[in-house]
Amino acid sequence: MQMTEVTYADAIPIDSYGPGFFRIGGDVIKGAAIIHAKGARSWTGYEDVDAVLALKDEIDFILMGTGAQMAPVQSAFRQALEAAGIGVEPMASPTACRTYNVLVSEGRRVAAVMLPVPEES
């Protein structure tokens, strides 16, 4: 089998994730995060819809990482994004990390809005 190295010419990939954090481009973000082609930063949660809406000219949709398990996206958050023409695809955060990396390697206009997997007790 021939292996091909994945390149991210126009985006920063998600390197890894763990309990309570995401590692993006070598930097660690504790807690929730917004990741897109031009960077990543902390996110305060569903109430911070304006941070996602600010990306509307750069993305076509978001992958909504809902934590360890897939869960519904809060209705007001989804409605605000869809009204701005931004699609929302919910999935568990581990799946959203992998999917984001595949899509940005293909040059897709996508962002990941991620809730972390919980820290172990």
Short mmCIF file of N, CA, C and O in Angstrom, two decimals, residues 26-111:
data_model
loop_
_atom_site.label_atom_id
_atom_site.label_comp_id
_atom_site.label_asym_id
_atom_site.label_seq_id
_atom_site.Cartn_x
_atom_site.Cartn_y
_atom_site.Cartn_z
N GLY A 26 0.25 22.83 17.48
CA GLY A 26 1.24 22.80 18.54
C GLY A 26 0.85 23.56 19.80
O GLY A 26 1.50 23.44 20.82
N ASP A 27 -0.20 24.38 19.73
CA ASP A 27 -0.65 25.14 20.90
C ASP A 27 -1.81 24.43 21.58
O ASP A 27 -2.66 23.84 20.91
N VAL A 28 -1.86 24.51 22.90
CA VAL A 28 -2.93 23.88 23.67
C VAL A 28 -3.98 24.92 24.03
O VAL A 28 -3.66 26.01 24.51
N ILE A 29 -5.24 24.56 23.78
CA ILE A 29 -6.38 25.37 24.21
C ILE A 29 -7.14 24.54 25.23
O ILE A 29 -7.60 23.44 24.91
N LYS A 30 -7.26 25.05 26.44
CA LYS A 30 -8.01 24.35 27.48
C LYS A 30 -9.48 24.73 27.36
O LYS A 30 -9.81 25.89 27.14
N GLY A 31 -10.35 23.75 27.47
CA GLY A 31 -11.78 23.99 27.37
C GLY A 31 -12.24 24.02 25.92
O GLY A 31 -11.59 23.47 25.03
N ALA A 32 -13.36 24.66 25.69
CA ALA A 32 -13.97 24.71 24.36
C ALA A 32 -13.12 25.57 23.42
O ALA A 32 -12.39 26.46 23.86
N ALA A 33 -13.23 25.29 22.11
CA ALA A 33 -12.39 25.98 21.13
C ALA A 33 -13.13 26.18 19.82
O ALA A 33 -14.03 25.43 19.47
N ILE A 34 -12.71 27.23 19.10
CA ILE A 34 -13.11 27.45 17.71
C ILE A 34 -11.85 27.29 16.88
O ILE A 34 -10.83 27.94 17.15
N ILE A 35 -11.92 26.41 15.88
CA ILE A 35 -10.78 26.15 15.02
C ILE A 35 -11.20 26.42 13.58
O ILE A 35 -12.24 25.94 13.14
N HIS A 36 -10.40 27.19 12.85
CA HIS A 36 -10.68 27.45 11.44
C HIS A 36 -9.36 27.62 10.72
O HIS A 36 -8.29 27.55 11.34
N ALA A 37 -9.40 27.83 9.42
CA ALA A 37 -8.19 27.83 8.60
C ALA A 37 -7.14 28.84 9.07
O ALA A 37 -5.95 28.58 8.97
N LYS A 38 -7.59 29.96 9.60
CA LYS A 38 -6.64 31.01 9.97
C LYS A 38 -6.23 30.97 11.43
O LYS A 38 -5.46 31.82 11.87
N GLY A 39 -6.73 30.03 12.21
CA GLY A 39 -6.30 29.96 13.60
C GLY A 39 -7.29 29.26 14.50
O GLY A 39 -8.26 28.65 14.06
N ALA A 40 -7.01 29.37 15.78
CA ALA A 40 -7.85 28.74 16.80
C ALA A 40 -7.81 29.60 18.05
O ALA A 40 -6.84 30.31 18.30
N ARG A 41 -8.89 29.52 18.81
CA ARG A 41 -8.94 30.26 20.07
C ARG A 41 -9.95 29.61 21.00
O ARG A 41 -10.76 28.77 20.58
N SER A 42 -9.92 30.03 22.24
CA SER A 42 -10.89 29.56 23.21
C SER A 42 -12.28 30.03 22.81
O SER A 42 -12.44 31.05 22.15
N TRP A 43 -13.27 29.28 23.24
CA TRP A 43 -14.67 29.61 22.98
C TRP A 43 -15.42 29.48 24.29
O TRP A 43 -15.20 28.51 25.04
N THR A 44 -16.30 30.42 24.59
CA THR A 44 -16.99 30.40 25.88
C THR A 44 -18.28 29.60 25.87
O THR A 44 -18.91 29.46 26.92
N GLY A 45 -18.69 29.07 24.74
CA GLY A 45 -19.88 28.23 24.69
C GLY A 45 -20.97 28.77 23.79
O GLY A 45 -20.79 29.75 23.08
N TYR A 46 -22.11 28.11 23.83
CA TYR A 46 -23.21 28.43 22.93
C TYR A 46 -23.64 29.89 22.98
O TYR A 46 -24.14 30.43 22.00
N GLU A 47 -23.44 30.56 24.12
CA GLU A 47 -23.82 31.96 24.23
C GLU A 47 -22.95 32.85 23.35
O GLU A 47 -23.31 33.97 23.02
N ASP A 48 -21.78 32.36 22.95
CA ASP A 48 -20.81 33.12 22.16
C ASP A 48 -21.02 32.86 20.66
O ASP A 48 -20.09 32.53 19.94
N VAL A 49 -22.24 33.02 20.19
CA VAL A 49 -22.55 32.78 18.79
C VAL A 49 -21.88 33.82 17.88
O VAL A 49 -21.54 33.51 16.74
N ASP A 50 -21.65 35.01 18.39
CA ASP A 50 -21.04 36.07 17.57
C ASP A 50 -19.64 35.69 17.10
O ASP A 50 -19.24 36.07 16.00
N ALA A 51 -18.90 34.94 17.91
CA ALA A 51 -17.56 34.50 17.50
C ALA A 51 -17.62 33.60 16.27
O ALA A 51 -16.75 33.65 15.41
N VAL A 52 -18.66 32.80 16.18
CA VAL A 52 -18.83 31.91 15.03
C VAL A 52 -19.38 32.70 13.84
O VAL A 52 -18.93 32.55 12.71
N LEU A 53 -20.33 33.58 14.09
CA LEU A 53 -20.90 34.40 13.02
C LEU A 53 -19.84 35.27 12.36
O LEU A 53 -19.95 35.58 11.17
N ALA A 54 -18.81 35.66 13.09
CA ALA A 54 -17.74 36.48 12.53
C ALA A 54 -16.98 35.75 11.41
O ALA A 54 -16.33 36.38 10.58
N LEU A 55 -17.11 34.43 11.35
CA LEU A 55 -16.43 33.62 10.33
C LEU A 55 -17.28 33.41 9.08
O LEU A 55 -16.84 32.74 8.15
N LYS A 56 -18.47 33.98 9.02
CA LYS A 56 -19.43 33.63 7.97
C LYS A 56 -18.92 33.83 6.55
O LYS A 56 -19.33 33.11 5.65
N ASP A 57 -18.01 34.76 6.32
CA ASP A 57 -17.48 34.97 4.98
C ASP A 57 -16.33 34.02 4.64
O ASP A 57 -15.90 33.96 3.49
N GLU A 58 -15.85 33.28 5.64
CA GLU A 58 -14.70 32.38 5.45
C GLU A 58 -15.09 30.91 5.42
O GLU A 58 -14.27 30.07 5.04
N ILE A 59 -16.32 30.58 5.86
CA ILE A 59 -16.71 29.17 5.97
C ILE A 59 -18.08 28.95 5.34
O ILE A 59 -18.86 29.87 5.17
N ASP A 60 -18.33 27.68 5.03
CA ASP A 60 -19.64 27.28 4.53
C ASP A 60 -20.46 26.57 5.60
O ASP A 60 -21.68 26.61 5.58
N PHE A 61 -19.77 25.91 6.52
CA PHE A 61 -20.46 25.21 7.61
C PHE A 61 -19.50 24.96 8.75
O PHE A 61 -18.29 25.15 8.60
N ILE A 62 -20.07 24.58 9.90
CA ILE A 62 -19.24 24.21 11.04
C ILE A 62 -19.50 22.75 11.40
O ILE A 62 -20.59 22.22 11.20
N LEU A 63 -18.46 22.15 11.93
CA LEU A 63 -18.59 20.86 12.60
C LEU A 63 -18.72 21.20 14.08
O LEU A 63 -17.85 21.87 14.65
N MET A 64 -19.81 20.80 14.69
CA MET A 64 -20.06 21.11 16.10
C MET A 64 -19.71 19.89 16.92
O MET A 64 -20.44 18.91 16.95
N GLY A 65 -18.54 19.92 17.56
CA GLY A 65 -18.13 18.84 18.45
C GLY A 65 -18.83 19.01 19.78
O GLY A 65 -18.63 19.99 20.48
N THR A 66 -19.69 18.04 20.14
CA THR A 66 -20.56 18.18 21.30
C THR A 66 -20.02 17.47 22.55
O THR A 66 -20.77 17.22 23.48
N GLY A 67 -18.74 17.14 22.57
CA GLY A 67 -18.16 16.46 23.73
C GLY A 67 -17.94 14.98 23.43
O GLY A 67 -17.76 14.58 22.28
N ALA A 68 -17.95 14.17 24.46
CA ALA A 68 -17.64 12.74 24.31
C ALA A 68 -18.68 12.00 23.48
O ALA A 68 -18.37 11.02 22.80
N GLN A 69 -19.92 12.46 23.53
CA GLN A 69 -21.02 11.82 22.80
C GLN A 69 -21.70 12.85 21.91
O GLN A 69 -21.71 14.04 22.24
N MET A 70 -22.28 12.39 20.83
CA MET A 70 -23.06 13.30 19.99
C MET A 70 -24.29 13.74 20.78
O MET A 70 -24.93 12.93 21.46
N ALA A 71 -24.60 15.02 20.69
CA ALA A 71 -25.76 15.58 21.38
C ALA A 71 -26.38 16.65 20.48
O ALA A 71 -25.70 17.17 19.60
N PRO A 72 -27.64 16.97 20.69
CA PRO A 72 -28.25 18.02 19.89
C PRO A 72 -27.56 19.37 20.15
O PRO A 72 -27.10 19.65 21.24
N VAL A 73 -27.54 20.20 19.12
CA VAL A 73 -27.01 21.55 19.24
C VAL A 73 -28.13 22.43 19.78
O VAL A 73 -29.28 22.29 19.36
N GLN A 74 -27.79 23.34 20.69
CA GLN A 74 -28.81 24.22 21.23
C GLN A 74 -29.54 24.94 20.11
O GLN A 74 -28.93 25.46 19.17
N SER A 75 -30.85 24.98 20.22
CA SER A 75 -31.72 25.49 19.15
C SER A 75 -31.41 26.94 18.77
O SER A 75 -31.30 27.26 17.58
N ALA A 76 -31.26 27.83 19.72
CA ALA A 76 -31.01 29.24 19.41
C ALA A 76 -29.69 29.41 18.68
O ALA A 76 -29.57 30.22 17.76
N PHE A 77 -28.68 28.64 19.08
CA PHE A 77 -27.36 28.68 18.44
C PHE A 77 -27.48 28.23 16.98
O PHE A 77 -27.02 28.90 16.07
N ARG A 78 -28.12 27.09 16.78
CA ARG A 78 -28.31 26.56 15.42
C ARG A 78 -29.08 27.55 14.55
O ARG A 78 -28.71 27.82 13.42
N GLN A 79 -30.17 28.09 15.08
CA GLN A 79 -31.00 29.02 14.31
C GLN A 79 -30.22 30.27 13.91
O GLN A 79 -30.36 30.75 12.78
N ALA A 80 -29.41 30.80 14.81
CA ALA A 80 -28.63 32.00 14.49
C ALA A 80 -27.63 31.73 13.37
O ALA A 80 -27.47 32.54 12.46
N LEU A 81 -26.99 30.57 13.42
CA LEU A 81 -26.02 30.23 12.37
C LEU A 81 -26.71 29.97 11.04
O LEU A 81 -26.27 30.45 10.00
N GLU A 82 -27.79 29.22 11.07
CA GLU A 82 -28.49 28.91 9.83
C GLU A 82 -29.08 30.17 9.20
O GLU A 82 -29.10 30.30 7.98
N ALA A 83 -29.53 31.13 10.03
CA ALA A 83 -30.04 32.40 9.50
C ALA A 83 -28.94 33.18 8.78
O ALA A 83 -29.22 33.93 7.85
N ALA A 84 -27.70 32.97 9.18
CA ALA A 84 -26.55 33.63 8.55
C ALA A 84 -25.99 32.81 7.38
O ALA A 84 -24.99 33.20 6.77
N GLY A 85 -26.63 31.68 7.08
CA GLY A 85 -26.18 30.85 5.97
C GLY A 85 -25.06 29.88 6.32
O GLY A 85 -24.39 29.35 5.43
N ILE A 86 -24.86 29.62 7.61
CA ILE A 86 -23.82 28.69 8.07
C ILE A 86 -24.49 27.39 8.50
O ILE A 86 -25.29 27.39 9.44
N GLY A 87 -24.17 26.30 7.83
CA GLY A 87 -24.70 25.00 8.20
C GLY A 87 -24.02 24.47 9.46
O GLY A 87 -22.89 24.84 9.76
N VAL A 88 -24.73 23.61 10.19
CA VAL A 88 -24.21 23.05 11.44
C VAL A 88 -24.31 21.53 11.37
O VAL A 88 -25.39 20.99 11.13
N GLU A 89 -23.18 20.85 11.56
CA GLU A 89 -23.15 19.39 11.56
C GLU A 89 -22.68 18.90 12.93
O GLU A 89 -21.49 18.94 13.23
N PRO A 90 -23.59 18.47 13.81
CA PRO A 90 -23.17 18.00 15.13
C PRO A 90 -22.60 16.59 15.08
O PRO A 90 -23.03 15.76 14.28
N MET A 91 -21.61 16.37 15.92
CA MET A 91 -21.02 15.05 16.09
C MET A 91 -20.20 15.06 17.36
O MET A 91 -19.90 16.14 17.90
N ALA A 92 -19.85 13.89 17.86
CA ALA A 92 -18.98 13.81 19.03
C ALA A 92 -17.66 14.51 18.70
O ALA A 92 -17.20 14.50 17.56
N SER A 93 -17.05 15.14 19.69
CA SER A 93 -15.82 15.90 19.45
C SER A 93 -14.69 15.06 18.85
O SER A 93 -14.00 15.55 17.95
N PRO A 94 -14.44 13.82 19.30
CA PRO A 94 -13.39 13.04 18.65
C PRO A 94 -13.63 12.85 17.15
O PRO A 94 -12.71 12.99 16.34
N THR A 95 -14.86 12.60 16.77
CA THR A 95 -15.21 12.45 15.36
C THR A 95 -15.07 13.77 14.62
O THR A 95 -14.57 13.83 13.50
N ALA A 96 -15.48 14.87 15.26
CA ALA A 96 -15.36 16.19 14.65
C ALA A 96 -13.90 16.56 14.40
O ALA A 96 -13.57 17.16 13.38
N CYS A 97 -13.00 16.19 15.31
CA CYS A 97 -11.56 16.45 15.11
C CYS A 97 -11.05 15.76 13.85
O CYS A 97 -10.39 16.37 13.01
N ARG A 98 -11.35 14.49 13.74
CA ARG A 98 -10.89 13.72 12.57
C ARG A 98 -11.51 14.26 11.28
O ARG A 98 -10.82 14.43 10.27
N THR A 99 -12.80 14.54 11.31
CA THR A 99 -13.50 15.02 10.12
C THR A 99 -12.97 16.39 9.70
O THR A 99 -12.76 16.65 8.51
N TYR A 100 -12.74 17.27 10.66
CA TYR A 100 -12.18 18.59 10.36
C TYR A 100 -10.85 18.44 9.61
O TYR A 100 -10.63 19.08 8.59
N ASN A 101 -9.96 17.61 10.12
CA ASN A 101 -8.66 17.45 9.48
C ASN A 101 -8.78 16.94 8.05
O ASN A 101 -8.07 17.40 7.15
N VAL A 102 -9.67 16.01 7.81
CA VAL A 102 -9.87 15.50 6.45
C VAL A 102 -10.40 16.62 5.55
O VAL A 102 -9.89 16.84 4.44
N LEU A 103 -11.40 17.35 6.03
CA LEU A 103 -12.01 18.38 5.19
C LEU A 103 -11.05 19.52 4.88
O LEU A 103 -11.00 20.00 3.74
N VAL A 104 -10.27 19.98 5.86
CA VAL A 104 -9.34 21.08 5.56
C VAL A 104 -8.19 20.60 4.68
O VAL A 104 -7.65 21.38 3.90
N SER A 105 -7.83 19.31 4.76
CA SER A 105 -6.79 18.81 3.85
C SER A 105 -7.29 18.80 2.41
O SER A 105 -6.49 18.85 1.47
N GLU A 106 -8.61 18.78 2.23
CA GLU A 106 -9.22 18.84 0.90
C GLU A 106 -9.50 20.28 0.47
O GLU A 106 -10.05 20.52 -0.60
N GLY A 107 -9.16 21.24 1.32
CA GLY A 107 -9.37 22.64 0.98
C GLY A 107 -10.78 23.15 1.23
O GLY A 107 -11.15 24.21 0.73
N ARG A 108 -11.56 22.42 2.02
CA ARG A 108 -12.95 22.84 2.29
C ARG A 108 -12.99 24.02 3.24
O ARG A 108 -12.13 24.18 4.10
N ARG A 109 -14.02 24.85 3.09
CA ARG A 109 -14.22 26.04 3.93
C ARG A 109 -15.07 25.66 5.15
O ARG A 109 -16.29 25.78 5.14
N VAL A 110 -14.40 25.19 6.18
CA VAL A 110 -15.08 24.65 7.35
C VAL A 110 -14.39 25.15 8.62
O VAL A 110 -13.20 25.47 8.61
N ALA A 111 -15.17 25.23 9.69
CA ALA A 111 -14.63 25.51 11.02
C ALA A 111 -15.12 24.42 11.95
O ALA A 111 -16.14 23.77 11.69
#
